Short mmCIF file of C-alpha atoms in Angstrom, two decimals:
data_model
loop_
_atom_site.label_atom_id
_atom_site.label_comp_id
_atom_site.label_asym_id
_atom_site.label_seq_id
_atom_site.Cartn_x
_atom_site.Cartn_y
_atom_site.Cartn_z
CA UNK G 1 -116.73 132.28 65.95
CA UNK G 2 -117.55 131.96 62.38
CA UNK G 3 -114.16 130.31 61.30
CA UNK G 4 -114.98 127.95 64.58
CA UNK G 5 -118.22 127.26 63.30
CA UNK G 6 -116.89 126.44 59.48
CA UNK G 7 -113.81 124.97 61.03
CA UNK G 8 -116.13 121.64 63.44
CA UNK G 9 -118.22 121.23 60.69
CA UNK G 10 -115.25 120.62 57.81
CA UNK G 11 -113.57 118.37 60.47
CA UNK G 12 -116.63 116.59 61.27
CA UNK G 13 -117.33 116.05 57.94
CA UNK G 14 -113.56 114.80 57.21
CA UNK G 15 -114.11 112.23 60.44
CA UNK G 16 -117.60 110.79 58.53
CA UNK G 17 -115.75 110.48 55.32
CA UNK G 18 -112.46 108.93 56.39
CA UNK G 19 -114.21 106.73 59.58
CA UNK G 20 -111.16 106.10 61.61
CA UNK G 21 -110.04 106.68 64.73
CA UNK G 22 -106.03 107.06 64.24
CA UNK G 23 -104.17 110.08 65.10
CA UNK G 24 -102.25 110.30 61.68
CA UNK G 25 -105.72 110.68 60.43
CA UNK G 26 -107.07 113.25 62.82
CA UNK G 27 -103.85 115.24 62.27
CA UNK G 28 -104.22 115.14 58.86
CA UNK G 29 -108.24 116.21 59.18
CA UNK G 30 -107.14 119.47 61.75
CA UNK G 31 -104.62 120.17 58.90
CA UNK G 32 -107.05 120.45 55.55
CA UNK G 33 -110.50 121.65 58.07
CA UNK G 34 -108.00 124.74 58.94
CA UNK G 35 -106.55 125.17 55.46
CA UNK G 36 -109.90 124.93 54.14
CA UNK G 37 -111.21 127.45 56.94
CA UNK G 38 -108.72 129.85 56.21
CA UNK G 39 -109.01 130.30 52.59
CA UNK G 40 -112.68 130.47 52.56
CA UNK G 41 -113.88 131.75 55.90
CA UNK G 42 -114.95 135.58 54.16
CA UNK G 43 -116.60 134.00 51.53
CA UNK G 44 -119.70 132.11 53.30
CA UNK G 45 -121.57 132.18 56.07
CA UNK G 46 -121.57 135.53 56.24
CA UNK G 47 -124.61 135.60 59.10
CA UNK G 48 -123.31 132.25 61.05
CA UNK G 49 -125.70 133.06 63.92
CA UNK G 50 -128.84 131.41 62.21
CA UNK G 51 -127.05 128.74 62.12
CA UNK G 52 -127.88 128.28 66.08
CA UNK G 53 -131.69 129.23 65.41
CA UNK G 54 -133.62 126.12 65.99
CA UNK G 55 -137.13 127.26 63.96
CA UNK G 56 -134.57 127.63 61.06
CA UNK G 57 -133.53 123.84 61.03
CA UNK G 58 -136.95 123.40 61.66
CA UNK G 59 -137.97 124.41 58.67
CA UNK G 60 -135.19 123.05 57.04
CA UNK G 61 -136.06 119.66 57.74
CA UNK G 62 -139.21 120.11 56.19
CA UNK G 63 -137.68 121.47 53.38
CA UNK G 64 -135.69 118.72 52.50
CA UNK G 65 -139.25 116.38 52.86
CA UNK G 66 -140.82 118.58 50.41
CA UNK G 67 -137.45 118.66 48.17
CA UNK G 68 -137.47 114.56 48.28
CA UNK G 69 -140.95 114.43 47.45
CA UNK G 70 -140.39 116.84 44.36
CA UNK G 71 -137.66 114.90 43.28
CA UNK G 72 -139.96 111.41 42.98
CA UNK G 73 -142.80 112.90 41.61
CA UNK G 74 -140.25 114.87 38.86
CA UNK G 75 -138.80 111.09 38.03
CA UNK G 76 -142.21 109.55 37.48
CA UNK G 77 -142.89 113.16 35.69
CA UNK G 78 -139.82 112.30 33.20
CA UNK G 79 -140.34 108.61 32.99
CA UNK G 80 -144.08 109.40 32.09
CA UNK G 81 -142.75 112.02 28.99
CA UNK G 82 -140.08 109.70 28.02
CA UNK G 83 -142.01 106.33 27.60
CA UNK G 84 -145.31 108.11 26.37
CA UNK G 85 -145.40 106.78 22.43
CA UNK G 86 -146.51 111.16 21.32
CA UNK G 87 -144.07 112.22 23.87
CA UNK G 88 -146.34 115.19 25.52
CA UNK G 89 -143.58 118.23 25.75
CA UNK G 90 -144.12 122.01 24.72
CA UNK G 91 -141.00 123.29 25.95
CA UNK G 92 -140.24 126.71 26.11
CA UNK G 93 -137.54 128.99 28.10
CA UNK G 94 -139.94 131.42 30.90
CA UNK G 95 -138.49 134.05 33.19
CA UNK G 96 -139.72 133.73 37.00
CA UNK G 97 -139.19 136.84 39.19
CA UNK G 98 -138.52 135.26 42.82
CA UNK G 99 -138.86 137.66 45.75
CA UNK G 100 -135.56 135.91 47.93
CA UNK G 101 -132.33 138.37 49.02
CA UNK G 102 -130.18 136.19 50.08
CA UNK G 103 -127.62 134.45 47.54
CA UNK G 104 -127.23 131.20 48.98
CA UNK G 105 -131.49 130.98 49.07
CA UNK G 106 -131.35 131.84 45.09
CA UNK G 107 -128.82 129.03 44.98
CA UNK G 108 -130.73 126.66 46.38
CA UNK G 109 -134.25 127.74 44.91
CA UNK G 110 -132.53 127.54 41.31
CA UNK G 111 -131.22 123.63 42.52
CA UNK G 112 -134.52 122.88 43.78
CA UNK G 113 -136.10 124.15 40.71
CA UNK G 114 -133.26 121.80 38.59
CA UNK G 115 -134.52 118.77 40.91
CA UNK G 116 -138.55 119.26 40.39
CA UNK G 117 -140.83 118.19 38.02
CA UNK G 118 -140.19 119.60 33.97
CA UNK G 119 -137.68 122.31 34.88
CA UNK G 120 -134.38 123.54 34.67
CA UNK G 121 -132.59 126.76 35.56
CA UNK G 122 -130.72 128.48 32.65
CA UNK G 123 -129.56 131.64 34.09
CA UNK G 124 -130.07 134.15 37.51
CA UNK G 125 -130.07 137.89 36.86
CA UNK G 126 -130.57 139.30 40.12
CA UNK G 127 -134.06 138.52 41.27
CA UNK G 128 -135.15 136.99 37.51
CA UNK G 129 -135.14 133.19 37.00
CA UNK G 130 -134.74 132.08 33.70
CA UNK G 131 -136.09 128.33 33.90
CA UNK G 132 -136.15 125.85 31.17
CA UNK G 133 -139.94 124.24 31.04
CA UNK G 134 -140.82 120.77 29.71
CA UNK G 135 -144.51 121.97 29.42
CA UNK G 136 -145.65 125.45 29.46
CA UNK G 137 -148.57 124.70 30.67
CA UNK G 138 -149.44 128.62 31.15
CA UNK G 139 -147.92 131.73 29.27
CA UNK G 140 -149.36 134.20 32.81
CA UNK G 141 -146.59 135.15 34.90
CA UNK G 142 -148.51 134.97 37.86
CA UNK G 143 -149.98 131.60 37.47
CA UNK G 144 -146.08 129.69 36.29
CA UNK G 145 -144.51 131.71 38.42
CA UNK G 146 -146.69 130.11 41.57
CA UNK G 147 -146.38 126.32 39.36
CA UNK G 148 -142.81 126.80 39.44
CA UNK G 149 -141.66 128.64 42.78
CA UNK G 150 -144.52 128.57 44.98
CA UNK G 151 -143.83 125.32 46.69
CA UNK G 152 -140.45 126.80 47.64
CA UNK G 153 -139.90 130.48 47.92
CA UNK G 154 -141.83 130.47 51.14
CA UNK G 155 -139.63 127.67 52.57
CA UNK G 156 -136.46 129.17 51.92
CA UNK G 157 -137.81 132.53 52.89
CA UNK G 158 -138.48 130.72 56.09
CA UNK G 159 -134.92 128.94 56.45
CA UNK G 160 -132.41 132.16 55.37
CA UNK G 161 -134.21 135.17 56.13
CA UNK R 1 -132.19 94.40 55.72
CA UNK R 2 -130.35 93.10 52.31
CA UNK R 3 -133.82 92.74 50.19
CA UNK R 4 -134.62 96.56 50.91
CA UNK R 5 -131.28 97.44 49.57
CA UNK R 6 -131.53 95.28 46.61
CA UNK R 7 -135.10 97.06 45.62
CA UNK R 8 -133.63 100.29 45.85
CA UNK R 9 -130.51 99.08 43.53
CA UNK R 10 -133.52 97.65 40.82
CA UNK R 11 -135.19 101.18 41.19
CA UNK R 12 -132.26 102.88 40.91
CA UNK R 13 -131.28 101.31 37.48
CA UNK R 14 -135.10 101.73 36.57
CA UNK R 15 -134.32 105.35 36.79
CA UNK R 16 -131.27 105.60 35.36
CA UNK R 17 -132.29 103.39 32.15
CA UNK R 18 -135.16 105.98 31.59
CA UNK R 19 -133.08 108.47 32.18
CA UNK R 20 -130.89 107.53 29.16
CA UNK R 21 -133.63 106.63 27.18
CA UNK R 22 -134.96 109.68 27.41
CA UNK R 23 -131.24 111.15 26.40
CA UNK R 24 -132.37 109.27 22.52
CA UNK R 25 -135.66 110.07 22.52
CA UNK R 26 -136.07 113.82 23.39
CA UNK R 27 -135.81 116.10 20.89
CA UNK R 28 -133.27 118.77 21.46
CA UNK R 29 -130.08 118.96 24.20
CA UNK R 30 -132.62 121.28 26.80
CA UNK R 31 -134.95 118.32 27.18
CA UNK R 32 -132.34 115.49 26.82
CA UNK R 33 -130.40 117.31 30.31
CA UNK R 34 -133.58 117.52 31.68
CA UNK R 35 -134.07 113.86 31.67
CA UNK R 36 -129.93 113.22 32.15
CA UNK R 37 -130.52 115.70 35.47
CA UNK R 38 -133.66 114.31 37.03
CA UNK R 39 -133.37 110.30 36.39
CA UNK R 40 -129.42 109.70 36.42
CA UNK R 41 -129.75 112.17 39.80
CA UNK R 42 -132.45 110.36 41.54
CA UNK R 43 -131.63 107.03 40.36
CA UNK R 44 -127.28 107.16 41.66
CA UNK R 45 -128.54 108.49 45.09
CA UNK R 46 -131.21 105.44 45.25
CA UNK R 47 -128.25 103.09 44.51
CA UNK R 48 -126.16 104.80 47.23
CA UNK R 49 -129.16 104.83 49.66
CA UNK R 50 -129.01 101.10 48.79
CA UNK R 51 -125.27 100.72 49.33
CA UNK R 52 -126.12 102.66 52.94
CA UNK R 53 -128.85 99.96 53.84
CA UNK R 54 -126.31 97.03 52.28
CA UNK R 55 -122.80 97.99 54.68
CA UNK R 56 -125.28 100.25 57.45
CA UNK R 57 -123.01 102.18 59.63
CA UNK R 58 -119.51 101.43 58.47
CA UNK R 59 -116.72 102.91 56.09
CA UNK R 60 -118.33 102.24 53.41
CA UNK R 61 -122.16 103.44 53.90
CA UNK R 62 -121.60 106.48 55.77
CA UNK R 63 -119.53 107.43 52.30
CA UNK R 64 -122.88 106.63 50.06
CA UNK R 65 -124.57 108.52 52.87
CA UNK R 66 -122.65 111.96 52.18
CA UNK R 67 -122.06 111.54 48.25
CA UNK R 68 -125.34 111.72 48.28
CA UNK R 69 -126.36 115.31 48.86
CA UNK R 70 -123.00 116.37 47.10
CA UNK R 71 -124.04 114.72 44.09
CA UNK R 72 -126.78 116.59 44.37
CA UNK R 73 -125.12 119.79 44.48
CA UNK R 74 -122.85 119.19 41.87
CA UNK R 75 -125.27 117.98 38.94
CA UNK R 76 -127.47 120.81 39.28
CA UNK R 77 -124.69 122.67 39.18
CA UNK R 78 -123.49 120.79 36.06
CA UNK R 79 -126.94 120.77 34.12
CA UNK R 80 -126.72 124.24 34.74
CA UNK R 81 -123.22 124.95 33.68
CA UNK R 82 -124.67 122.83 30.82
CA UNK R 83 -127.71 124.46 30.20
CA UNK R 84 -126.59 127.88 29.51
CA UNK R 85 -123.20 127.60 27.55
CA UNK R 86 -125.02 125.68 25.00
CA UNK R 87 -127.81 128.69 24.89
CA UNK R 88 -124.87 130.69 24.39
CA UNK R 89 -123.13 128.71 22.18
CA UNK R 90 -126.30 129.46 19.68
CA UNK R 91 -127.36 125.57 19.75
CA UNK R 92 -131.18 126.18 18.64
CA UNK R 93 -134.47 125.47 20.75
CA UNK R 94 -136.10 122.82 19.12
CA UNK R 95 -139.56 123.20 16.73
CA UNK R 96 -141.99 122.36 19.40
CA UNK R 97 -140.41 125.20 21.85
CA UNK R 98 -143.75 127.69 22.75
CA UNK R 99 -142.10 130.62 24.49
CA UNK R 100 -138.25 131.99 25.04
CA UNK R 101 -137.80 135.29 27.28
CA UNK R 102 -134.02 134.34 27.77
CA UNK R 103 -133.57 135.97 24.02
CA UNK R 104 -134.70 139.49 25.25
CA UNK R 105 -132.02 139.20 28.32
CA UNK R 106 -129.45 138.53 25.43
CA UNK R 107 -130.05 141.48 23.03
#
């Protein structure tokens, strides 16, 4: 079931890249998707059944609004430090303790946290963030911590666990 | 249908000029990839949105469509890659930098 589940989605994914209808092509899409299945089925989705759970892509899809709307405001963020004549920055390297289990949620919180406003994510040892910060606006754990996870961990807490 | 994708082209060079002028004008390599991430990332998947709106559903805009969360993926990936072999590499924080736990992690 799980190599079934990795194997549609790779072959979709081939049909929306190469957008043809021929059989060569199809042939050659079964070919890679089961390649591709077979080498890396053990090494993700290791719980395929949320996959099917509909609150999950629920949740996901307001994720991804959130995620979009971080990303503008973390251009206009950048644009604002760049083009500012005193360049406002205080940067500084601050370690964030995240409360997720799941690998593939760190992965995406530390991507989300690349994509948002002033940050960047250095390194992941186990549970601790180490996250590159534009501003420090706050040396208390618990208040950057909330500045710079908050908007997230509760989301993908939602989506993968 | 063709003017929205030429606004999101203009924006999407808007954001990727600031993006390298940020590259000159920041201080040390942690802030210059922060503005190389952010801008360049933002302002390629407005272009490709763009391209999307220009050729709608055919070869060619269903292609922008999907490079757009893989280049997502990949340059976070790559700032981060980035990122930390130049911490390790011993390139130094620059003179306005507040606060660095990531030194007690390395001792």
């Amino acid at each position: 079931m799980k190599q079934l589940t990795m194997f549609i989605f790779l072959f979709l994914l081939w049909m929306a890249f190469s957008f043809t209808l021929e059989t060569a092509n199809i042939i050659a899409g079964i070919v890679a998707a089961l390649i591709t299945t077979i080498i890396f089925s053990n090494r993700f989705l290791t719980s395929w059944q949320k996959l099917f759970n509909p609150v999950r892509w629920f949740w996901l899809i307001i994720y991804i609004i959130v995620f979009i709307w971080e990303c503008i405001k973390a251009n206009f963020d950048v644009a604002y430090r760049v083009l500012s004549p005193r360049m406002p920055i205080k940067p500084g390297i601050v370690k964030v303790h995240c409360s997720l289990k799941t690998d593939f949620a760190r992965v995406l919180l530390a991507n989300s946290i690349t994509m948002t406003p002033g940050t960047i994510t250095v390194d992941i040892n186990n549970s601790d963030l180490y996250v590159h910060w534009i501003y420090v606006s706050s040396e208390d754990a618990s208040i950057y911590t909330k500045k710079i996870i908050g908007r997230f961990e509760n989301l993908l807490k939602r989506i993968f666990e | 249908m063709n003017s929205i994708s030429y606004i999101l082209f203009i924006i999407g060079a808007a954001f990727d000029l600031l993006g390298c002028l940020g590259l000159l004008r920041l201080p040390d390599v942690y802030n210059r990839l922060q503005s190389a991430t952010k801008s360049v990332t933002l302002g390629t998947c407005s272009i490709l949105l763009g391209l999307f709106f220009h050729y709608g559903f055919s070869a060619i805009g269903i292609k922008a469509l999907i490079a757009i969360p893989l280049l997502f993926f990949t340059s976070t990936v790559a700032a981060h890659a980035l990122i930390r072999s130049s911490y390790k590499a011993g390139i130094k924080l620059s003179d306005k930098t507040v606060v660095d736990h990531y030194k007690e992690l390395k001792q």
